[in-house]
Amino acid sequence: MEDLRILENLVNEESEMVILGTILDNQVKGNSLEEINSDIFSKKYHKDLFDVMRAILRLEDSIDIQLVHQQLKKASSPLTIVNLTNLLTWSNKYTFKQHLDILNTLHQRRKIYERATRLAEGILEGNDIDKLMYDFEEDTKKDTPTQAHDDSIQAICSRFLEQLESPVTNGIKFGIPLLDDTIGGIFPGELTTIGAKSGVGKTALALNIVNSVLAQDKTVLIITREMTDNHILQRMLSQTVGVNTKAMKTHTLDDEGWNNVIQGLGYMGSKKLYINDTISKPSEIRHRIKQLKPDLVVVDYLQLLTSDSKNSSREQEVAKLSREMKNITLDFNCAVIQLTQLNDAFKGMPFGESAVRESRAIYHDSNNVIYLHKPMDLAELTAMAGKESVAKVWLELNQESSNKIMQLIVSKCRDGNTKIDKYWYIGSTLTFKEFNFNDK
């Protein structure tokens, strides 16, 4: 830090002298020095002295002043024998720990000061403020000591028992029976991935879940990079009050449609829903989460986000974006549902990590992975239906009708089983319902 302007209240020379004098006086065990960072000292010659003494104690049982002085001379240090002798008067093994805590705190503050200076300079230079803030927060978080956390098995058991005894579960219902039965719900700290090929209905499925979460009086943040906030609202209105999205887009609503839209807008306006179509970076998502503290964040979709840092390949970029989403669930204790495209070359029903497009890290990072599949092959449909005659009817529906037969697939659930079931996709209202052939 010698190259930086250090404020007087970020340095405590007395504490530095006590630490160095106590070590020089052989009042501190050599192995305990390995946990001390020499950067806690504000002056270069204090750092050099500490490094020399630590190096000596790695080889010897005690420190000799003459040997220390010889090593310092080799490093062109200005410290003399007289200086070293004077340091011995500062030795105090009883206050050593107290002064060490002081220096660690000041070192932490100096690093924050340095980063804050870089942040201010970057702002004055006109650099991207979101990127500057992201770098500042990430760098500061790495060096900031975490709050004391009791990680003993006794404390963990106690917290778990409290959770079991609580009459209120911290999970949120998906509103989709297969998902609630198999996964159990949406929980804080969990990343759920919904994957499908383009145009199959992954956004519609996600919005069905969002409507269910809103009905449970929870706060939801939707990050949409594929559609505008207006388009998302139209789709949610269609699911909520049954208004056809085409009629809204083409301004051909009849009186009943208008009444339904007004009713739907009143309902949506009463909910804690936020839809953002301008955010594109994880740092921006983090900033918005800090403001809103949502229970659920939905990202539509992962591959359309932009990484905050440069990556050597597209696969590494997507992998880093997925890891960022997982870290968000842990850092903010919220749930995240990320949508992802599936590999177009993948044939048949998707299952496992190989179906994911661009990076298998998406699958590995996720607590739960849900695939949505529209069967378009007669052999595949026959295997589902058990009869070719029925499969031919299903194939015709999937090719020509607005109502489709879908497979909803729980491909991964860290806390449960995997499962596959058939669902109807009702195209006119963009909704999903449990399969019953008689409902077609």
PDB file of C-alpha atoms in Angstrom, residues 140-348:
ATOM      1  CA  THR A 140     -14.724  -6.465  -1.225  1.00  0.00           C
ATOM      2  CA  LYS A 141     -16.797  -9.574  -0.532  1.00  0.00           C
ATOM      3  CA  LYS A 142     -13.761 -11.818  -1.051  1.00  0.00           C
ATOM      4  CA  ASP A 143     -11.763  -9.999   1.625  1.00  0.00           C
ATOM      5  CA  THR A 144     -14.508  -9.214   4.110  1.00  0.00           C
ATOM      6  CA  PRO A 145     -14.558 -11.669   7.018  1.00  0.00           C
ATOM      7  CA  THR A 146     -17.794 -13.634   7.091  1.00  0.00           C
ATOM      8  CA  GLN A 147     -20.047 -13.305  10.095  1.00  0.00           C
ATOM      9  CA  ALA A 148     -19.534 -15.862  12.810  1.00  0.00           C
ATOM     10  CA  HIS A 149     -21.473 -18.985  11.918  1.00  0.00           C
ATOM     11  CA  ASP A 150     -21.902 -21.930  14.218  1.00  0.00           C
ATOM     12  CA  ASP A 151     -21.104 -24.914  11.995  1.00  0.00           C
ATOM     13  CA  SER A 152     -21.109 -27.509  14.772  1.00  0.00           C
ATOM     14  CA  ILE A 153     -23.372 -30.529  14.287  1.00  0.00           C
ATOM     15  CA  GLN A 154     -25.195 -29.579  17.502  1.00  0.00           C
ATOM     16  CA  ALA A 155     -26.139 -26.158  16.076  1.00  0.00           C
ATOM     17  CA  ILE A 156     -27.130 -27.676  12.734  1.00  0.00           C
ATOM     18  CA  CYS A 157     -29.356 -30.230  14.455  1.00  0.00           C
ATOM     19  CA  SER A 158     -30.972 -27.488  16.514  1.00  0.00           C
ATOM     20  CA  ARG A 159     -31.731 -25.367  13.447  1.00  0.00           C
ATOM     21  CA  PHE A 160     -33.099 -28.376  11.592  1.00  0.00           C
ATOM     22  CA  LEU A 161     -35.374 -29.300  14.496  1.00  0.00           C
ATOM     23  CA  GLU A 162     -36.700 -25.734  14.615  1.00  0.00           C
ATOM     24  CA  GLN A 163     -37.436 -25.981  10.907  1.00  0.00           C
ATOM     25  CA  LEU A 164     -39.320 -29.254  11.342  1.00  0.00           C
ATOM     26  CA  GLU A 165     -41.333 -27.915  14.279  1.00  0.00           C
ATOM     27  CA  SER A 166     -42.299 -24.723  12.473  1.00  0.00           C
ATOM     28  CA  PRO A 167     -45.973 -24.743  11.352  1.00  0.00           C
ATOM     29  CA  VAL A 168     -44.994 -22.712   8.270  1.00  0.00           C
ATOM     30  CA  THR A 169     -42.937 -24.273   5.493  1.00  0.00           C
ATOM     31  CA  ASN A 170     -40.453 -22.050   3.683  1.00  0.00           C
ATOM     32  CA  GLY A 171     -41.238 -23.753   0.375  1.00  0.00           C
ATOM     33  CA  ILE A 172     -43.445 -22.297  -2.350  1.00  0.00           C
ATOM     34  CA  LYS A 173     -45.734 -24.418  -4.502  1.00  0.00           C
ATOM     35  CA  PHE A 174     -44.999 -24.690  -8.224  1.00  0.00           C
ATOM     36  CA  GLY A 175     -48.717 -25.004  -8.931  1.00  0.00           C
ATOM     37  CA  ILE A 176     -47.892 -27.910 -11.269  1.00  0.00           C
ATOM     38  CA  PRO A 177     -48.857 -31.213  -9.568  1.00  0.00           C
ATOM     39  CA  LEU A 178     -45.988 -33.268 -11.043  1.00  0.00           C
ATOM     40  CA  LEU A 179     -43.408 -30.722  -9.870  1.00  0.00           C
ATOM     41  CA  ASP A 180     -44.890 -30.274  -6.398  1.00  0.00           C
ATOM     42  CA  ASP A 181     -45.198 -34.036  -5.891  1.00  0.00           C
ATOM     43  CA  THR A 182     -41.689 -34.839  -7.156  1.00  0.00           C
ATOM     44  CA  ILE A 183     -39.582 -31.833  -6.129  1.00  0.00           C
ATOM     45  CA  GLY A 184     -41.684 -30.686  -3.177  1.00  0.00           C
ATOM     46  CA  GLY A 185     -41.788 -27.007  -4.042  1.00  0.00           C
ATOM     47  CA  ILE A 186     -39.593 -23.978  -4.653  1.00  0.00           C
ATOM     48  CA  PHE A 187     -37.125 -23.406  -1.827  1.00  0.00           C
ATOM     49  CA  PRO A 188     -34.668 -20.601  -0.939  1.00  0.00           C
ATOM     50  CA  GLY A 189     -31.109 -21.342  -1.977  1.00  0.00           C
ATOM     51  CA  GLU A 190     -32.157 -23.623  -4.832  1.00  0.00           C
ATOM     52  CA  LEU A 191     -31.567 -23.194  -8.560  1.00  0.00           C
ATOM     53  CA  THR A 192     -34.155 -24.778 -10.837  1.00  0.00           C
ATOM     54  CA  THR A 193     -33.587 -25.027 -14.587  1.00  0.00           C
ATOM     55  CA  ILE A 194     -36.390 -25.328 -17.143  1.00  0.00           C
ATOM     56  CA  GLY A 195     -35.113 -26.495 -20.511  1.00  0.00           C
ATOM     57  CA  ALA A 196     -36.847 -26.919 -23.858  1.00  0.00           C
ATOM     58  CA  LYS A 197     -36.169 -26.486 -27.520  1.00  0.00           C
ATOM     59  CA  SER A 198     -37.187 -23.185 -29.106  1.00  0.00           C
ATOM     60  CA  GLY A 199     -40.936 -22.590 -29.352  1.00  0.00           C
ATOM     61  CA  VAL A 200     -41.966 -25.548 -27.190  1.00  0.00           C
ATOM     62  CA  GLY A 201     -43.281 -23.500 -24.251  1.00  0.00           C
ATOM     63  CA  LYS A 202     -40.648 -23.036 -21.571  1.00  0.00           C
ATOM     64  CA  THR A 203     -41.637 -19.383 -21.012  1.00  0.00           C
ATOM     65  CA  ALA A 204     -45.311 -20.356 -20.782  1.00  0.00           C
ATOM     66  CA  LEU A 205     -44.453 -23.016 -18.192  1.00  0.00           C
ATOM     67  CA  ALA A 206     -42.367 -20.564 -16.185  1.00  0.00           C
ATOM     68  CA  LEU A 207     -45.171 -17.979 -16.199  1.00  0.00           C
ATOM     69  CA  ASN A 208     -47.664 -20.632 -15.047  1.00  0.00           C
ATOM     70  CA  ILE A 209     -45.360 -21.151 -12.070  1.00  0.00           C
ATOM     71  CA  VAL A 210     -45.031 -17.384 -11.520  1.00  0.00           C
ATOM     72  CA  ASN A 211     -48.822 -16.983 -11.407  1.00  0.00           C
ATOM     73  CA  SER A 212     -49.000 -19.728  -8.800  1.00  0.00           C
ATOM     74  CA  VAL A 213     -46.261 -18.084  -6.715  1.00  0.00           C
ATOM     75  CA  LEU A 214     -48.002 -14.698  -6.898  1.00  0.00           C
ATOM     76  CA  ALA A 215     -51.224 -16.325  -5.697  1.00  0.00           C
ATOM     77  CA  GLN A 216     -49.267 -17.370  -2.584  1.00  0.00           C
ATOM     78  CA  ASP A 217     -48.549 -13.669  -1.889  1.00  0.00           C
ATOM     79  CA  LYS A 218     -44.845 -13.929  -2.714  1.00  0.00           C
ATOM     80  CA  THR A 219     -42.582 -11.406  -4.454  1.00  0.00           C
ATOM     81  CA  VAL A 220     -41.340 -12.331  -7.921  1.00  0.00           C
ATOM     82  CA  LEU A 221     -38.733 -10.691 -10.161  1.00  0.00           C
ATOM     83  CA  ILE A 222     -38.729 -11.679 -13.845  1.00  0.00           C
ATOM     84  CA  ILE A 223     -35.639 -10.908 -15.917  1.00  0.00           C
ATOM     85  CA  THR A 224     -36.672 -11.198 -19.551  1.00  0.00           C
ATOM     86  CA  ARG A 225     -34.204 -10.928 -22.426  1.00  0.00           C
ATOM     87  CA  GLU A 226     -36.359 -12.748 -24.998  1.00  0.00           C
ATOM     88  CA  MET A 227     -39.567 -10.737 -24.695  1.00  0.00           C
ATOM     89  CA  THR A 228     -40.535  -7.240 -23.605  1.00  0.00           C
ATOM     90  CA  ASP A 229     -42.193  -6.585 -20.275  1.00  0.00           C
ATOM     91  CA  ASN A 230     -45.392  -5.848 -22.245  1.00  0.00           C
ATOM     92  CA  HIS A 231     -45.326  -9.277 -23.912  1.00  0.00           C
ATOM     93  CA  ILE A 232     -44.776 -10.992 -20.569  1.00  0.00           C
ATOM     94  CA  LEU A 233     -47.734  -9.122 -19.086  1.00  0.00           C
ATOM     95  CA  GLN A 234     -49.953 -10.127 -22.025  1.00  0.00           C
ATOM     96  CA  ARG A 235     -49.041 -13.781 -21.558  1.00  0.00           C
ATOM     97  CA  MET A 236     -49.736 -13.623 -17.842  1.00  0.00           C
ATOM     98  CA  LEU A 237     -53.103 -11.962 -18.478  1.00  0.00           C
ATOM     99  CA  SER A 238     -53.966 -14.719 -20.942  1.00  0.00           C
ATOM    100  CA  GLN A 239     -53.160 -17.353 -18.306  1.00  0.00           C
ATOM    101  CA  THR A 240     -55.013 -15.485 -15.552  1.00  0.00           C
ATOM    102  CA  VAL A 241     -58.281 -14.439 -17.224  1.00  0.00           C
ATOM    103  CA  GLY A 242     -58.265 -16.480 -20.433  1.00  0.00           C
ATOM    104  CA  VAL A 243     -57.885 -13.638 -22.960  1.00  0.00           C
ATOM    105  CA  ASN A 244     -56.286 -14.690 -26.241  1.00  0.00           C
ATOM    106  CA  THR A 245     -52.885 -13.018 -26.696  1.00  0.00           C
ATOM    107  CA  LYS A 246     -53.478 -12.566 -30.419  1.00  0.00           C
ATOM    108  CA  ALA A 247     -56.606 -10.515 -29.717  1.00  0.00           C
ATOM    109  CA  MET A 248     -54.595  -8.257 -27.408  1.00  0.00           C
ATOM    110  CA  LYS A 249     -51.738  -7.858 -29.905  1.00  0.00           C
ATOM    111  CA  THR A 250     -54.056  -7.098 -32.833  1.00  0.00           C
ATOM    112  CA  HIS A 251     -56.425  -4.868 -30.820  1.00  0.00           C
ATOM    113  CA  THR A 252     -59.434  -7.050 -31.691  1.00  0.00           C
ATOM    114  CA  LEU A 253     -60.817  -7.532 -28.186  1.00  0.00           C
ATOM    115  CA  ASP A 254     -64.591  -7.804 -27.880  1.00  0.00           C
ATOM    116  CA  ASP A 255     -66.504  -6.408 -24.899  1.00  0.00           C
ATOM    117  CA  GLU A 256     -66.029  -9.567 -22.859  1.00  0.00           C
ATOM    118  CA  GLY A 257     -62.334  -9.551 -23.681  1.00  0.00           C
ATOM    119  CA  TRP A 258     -61.998  -5.939 -22.565  1.00  0.00           C
ATOM    120  CA  ASN A 259     -63.762  -6.682 -19.295  1.00  0.00           C
ATOM    121  CA  ASN A 260     -61.474  -9.636 -18.692  1.00  0.00           C
ATOM    122  CA  VAL A 261     -58.376  -7.552 -19.426  1.00  0.00           C
ATOM    123  CA  ILE A 262     -59.485  -4.839 -16.996  1.00  0.00           C
ATOM    124  CA  GLN A 263     -60.187  -7.489 -14.369  1.00  0.00           C
ATOM    125  CA  GLY A 264     -56.817  -9.103 -15.016  1.00  0.00           C
ATOM    126  CA  LEU A 265     -54.943  -5.803 -14.821  1.00  0.00           C
ATOM    127  CA  GLY A 266     -56.582  -5.089 -11.473  1.00  0.00           C
ATOM    128  CA  TYR A 267     -55.521  -8.491 -10.205  1.00  0.00           C
ATOM    129  CA  MET A 268     -51.950  -8.182 -11.504  1.00  0.00           C
ATOM    130  CA  GLY A 269     -51.683  -4.675 -10.077  1.00  0.00           C
ATOM    131  CA  SER A 270     -52.340  -6.058  -6.607  1.00  0.00           C
ATOM    132  CA  LYS A 271     -49.421  -8.493  -6.802  1.00  0.00           C
ATOM    133  CA  LYS A 272     -45.745  -8.078  -5.900  1.00  0.00           C
ATOM    134  CA  LEU A 273     -44.452  -8.658  -9.410  1.00  0.00           C
ATOM    135  CA  TYR A 274     -41.528  -6.949 -11.152  1.00  0.00           C
ATOM    136  CA  ILE A 275     -40.691  -7.495 -14.828  1.00  0.00           C
ATOM    137  CA  ASN A 276     -37.404  -6.113 -16.126  1.00  0.00           C
ATOM    138  CA  ASP A 277     -36.411  -6.297 -19.809  1.00  0.00           C
ATOM    139  CA  THR A 278     -33.359  -3.999 -19.558  1.00  0.00           C
ATOM    140  CA  ILE A 279     -31.121  -5.997 -17.225  1.00  0.00           C
ATOM    141  CA  SER A 280     -28.595  -8.231 -18.979  1.00  0.00           C
ATOM    142  CA  LYS A 281     -25.721  -8.867 -16.522  1.00  0.00           C
ATOM    143  CA  PRO A 282     -25.503 -10.848 -13.274  1.00  0.00           C
ATOM    144  CA  SER A 283     -24.238  -7.734 -11.484  1.00  0.00           C
ATOM    145  CA  GLU A 284     -27.394  -5.878 -12.513  1.00  0.00           C
ATOM    146  CA  ILE A 285     -29.565  -8.764 -11.350  1.00  0.00           C
ATOM    147  CA  ARG A 286     -27.796  -8.729  -7.986  1.00  0.00           C
ATOM    148  CA  HIS A 287     -28.375  -4.985  -7.659  1.00  0.00           C
ATOM    149  CA  ARG A 288     -32.109  -5.377  -8.358  1.00  0.00           C
ATOM    150  CA  ILE A 289     -32.412  -8.282  -5.929  1.00  0.00           C
ATOM    151  CA  LYS A 290     -30.840  -6.146  -3.199  1.00  0.00           C
ATOM    152  CA  GLN A 291     -33.545  -3.547  -3.809  1.00  0.00           C
ATOM    153  CA  LEU A 292     -36.558  -5.894  -4.007  1.00  0.00           C
ATOM    154  CA  LYS A 293     -35.590  -8.926  -1.879  1.00  0.00           C
ATOM    155  CA  PRO A 294     -37.766 -11.252  -3.997  1.00  0.00           C
ATOM    156  CA  ASP A 295     -38.771 -14.768  -3.010  1.00  0.00           C
ATOM    157  CA  LEU A 296     -38.328 -15.969  -6.590  1.00  0.00           C
ATOM    158  CA  VAL A 297     -36.245 -14.757  -9.533  1.00  0.00           C
ATOM    159  CA  VAL A 298     -37.019 -16.017 -13.038  1.00  0.00           C
ATOM    160  CA  VAL A 299     -34.420 -15.576 -15.802  1.00  0.00           C
ATOM    161  CA  ASP A 300     -35.690 -15.931 -19.369  1.00  0.00           C
ATOM    162  CA  TYR A 301     -33.342 -17.127 -20.612  1.00  0.00           C
ATOM    163  CA  LEU A 302     -29.789 -17.871 -19.431  1.00  0.00           C
ATOM    164  CA  GLN A 303     -27.977 -17.821 -22.780  1.00  0.00           C
ATOM    165  CA  LEU A 304     -29.242 -14.289 -23.492  1.00  0.00           C
ATOM    166  CA  LEU A 305     -27.483 -12.832 -20.441  1.00  0.00           C
ATOM    167  CA  THR A 306     -24.110 -11.120 -20.771  1.00  0.00           C
ATOM    168  CA  SER A 307     -21.219 -12.093 -18.524  1.00  0.00           C
ATOM    169  CA  ASP A 308     -19.597  -9.388 -16.402  1.00  0.00           C
ATOM    170  CA  SER A 309     -16.142 -10.640 -17.353  1.00  0.00           C
ATOM    171  CA  LYS A 310     -14.403 -11.819 -20.504  1.00  0.00           C
ATOM    172  CA  ASN A 311     -14.246 -15.551 -21.180  1.00  0.00           C
ATOM    173  CA  SER A 312     -12.122 -17.509 -23.604  1.00  0.00           C
ATOM    174  CA  SER A 313     -15.048 -19.493 -24.999  1.00  0.00           C
ATOM    175  CA  ARG A 314     -18.823 -19.439 -25.222  1.00  0.00           C
ATOM    176  CA  GLU A 315     -19.003 -22.613 -23.141  1.00  0.00           C
ATOM    177  CA  GLN A 316     -17.012 -20.954 -20.344  1.00  0.00           C
ATOM    178  CA  GLU A 317     -19.220 -17.861 -20.517  1.00  0.00           C
ATOM    179  CA  VAL A 318     -22.452 -19.860 -20.193  1.00  0.00           C
ATOM    180  CA  ALA A 319     -20.926 -21.969 -17.411  1.00  0.00           C
ATOM    181  CA  LYS A 320     -19.968 -18.821 -15.511  1.00  0.00           C
ATOM    182  CA  LEU A 321     -23.461 -17.354 -15.979  1.00  0.00           C
ATOM    183  CA  SER A 322     -24.991 -20.532 -14.572  1.00  0.00           C
ATOM    184  CA  ARG A 323     -22.620 -20.463 -11.586  1.00  0.00           C
ATOM    185  CA  GLU A 324     -23.582 -16.819 -10.995  1.00  0.00           C
ATOM    186  CA  MET A 325     -27.261 -17.810 -10.836  1.00  0.00           C
ATOM    187  CA  LYS A 326     -26.450 -20.536  -8.321  1.00  0.00           C
ATOM    188  CA  ASN A 327     -24.385 -18.118  -6.232  1.00  0.00           C
ATOM    189  CA  ILE A 328     -27.304 -15.662  -6.242  1.00  0.00           C
ATOM    190  CA  THR A 329     -29.566 -18.284  -4.638  1.00  0.00           C
ATOM    191  CA  LEU A 330     -27.032 -18.755  -1.828  1.00  0.00           C
ATOM    192  CA  ASP A 331     -25.962 -15.140  -1.370  1.00  0.00           C
ATOM    193  CA  PHE A 332     -29.537 -13.814  -1.170  1.00  0.00           C
ATOM    194  CA  ASN A 333     -31.295 -16.918   0.188  1.00  0.00           C
ATOM    195  CA  CYS A 334     -33.832 -16.807  -2.612  1.00  0.00           C
ATOM    196  CA  ALA A 335     -34.993 -19.236  -5.289  1.00  0.00           C
ATOM    197  CA  VAL A 336     -34.000 -18.831  -8.944  1.00  0.00           C
ATOM    198  CA  ILE A 337     -35.610 -20.442 -11.977  1.00  0.00           C
ATOM    199  CA  GLN A 338     -33.454 -20.123 -15.067  1.00  0.00           C
ATOM    200  CA  LEU A 339     -34.699 -21.018 -18.520  1.00  0.00           C
ATOM    201  CA  THR A 340     -32.331 -22.548 -21.040  1.00  0.00           C
ATOM    202  CA  GLN A 341     -32.322 -23.698 -24.632  1.00  0.00           C
ATOM    203  CA  LEU A 342     -31.780 -27.379 -25.344  1.00  0.00           C
ATOM    204  CA  ASN A 343     -29.451 -28.799 -27.937  1.00  0.00           C
ATOM    205  CA  ASP A 344     -31.244 -28.826 -31.307  1.00  0.00           C
ATOM    206  CA  ALA A 345     -29.237 -31.886 -32.350  1.00  0.00           C
ATOM    207  CA  PHE A 346     -30.640 -33.901 -29.437  1.00  0.00           C
ATOM    208  CA  LYS A 347     -33.240 -36.368 -30.697  1.00  0.00           C
ATOM    209  CA  GLY A 348     -36.142 -37.802 -28.757  1.00  0.00           C
TER     210      GLY A 348
END
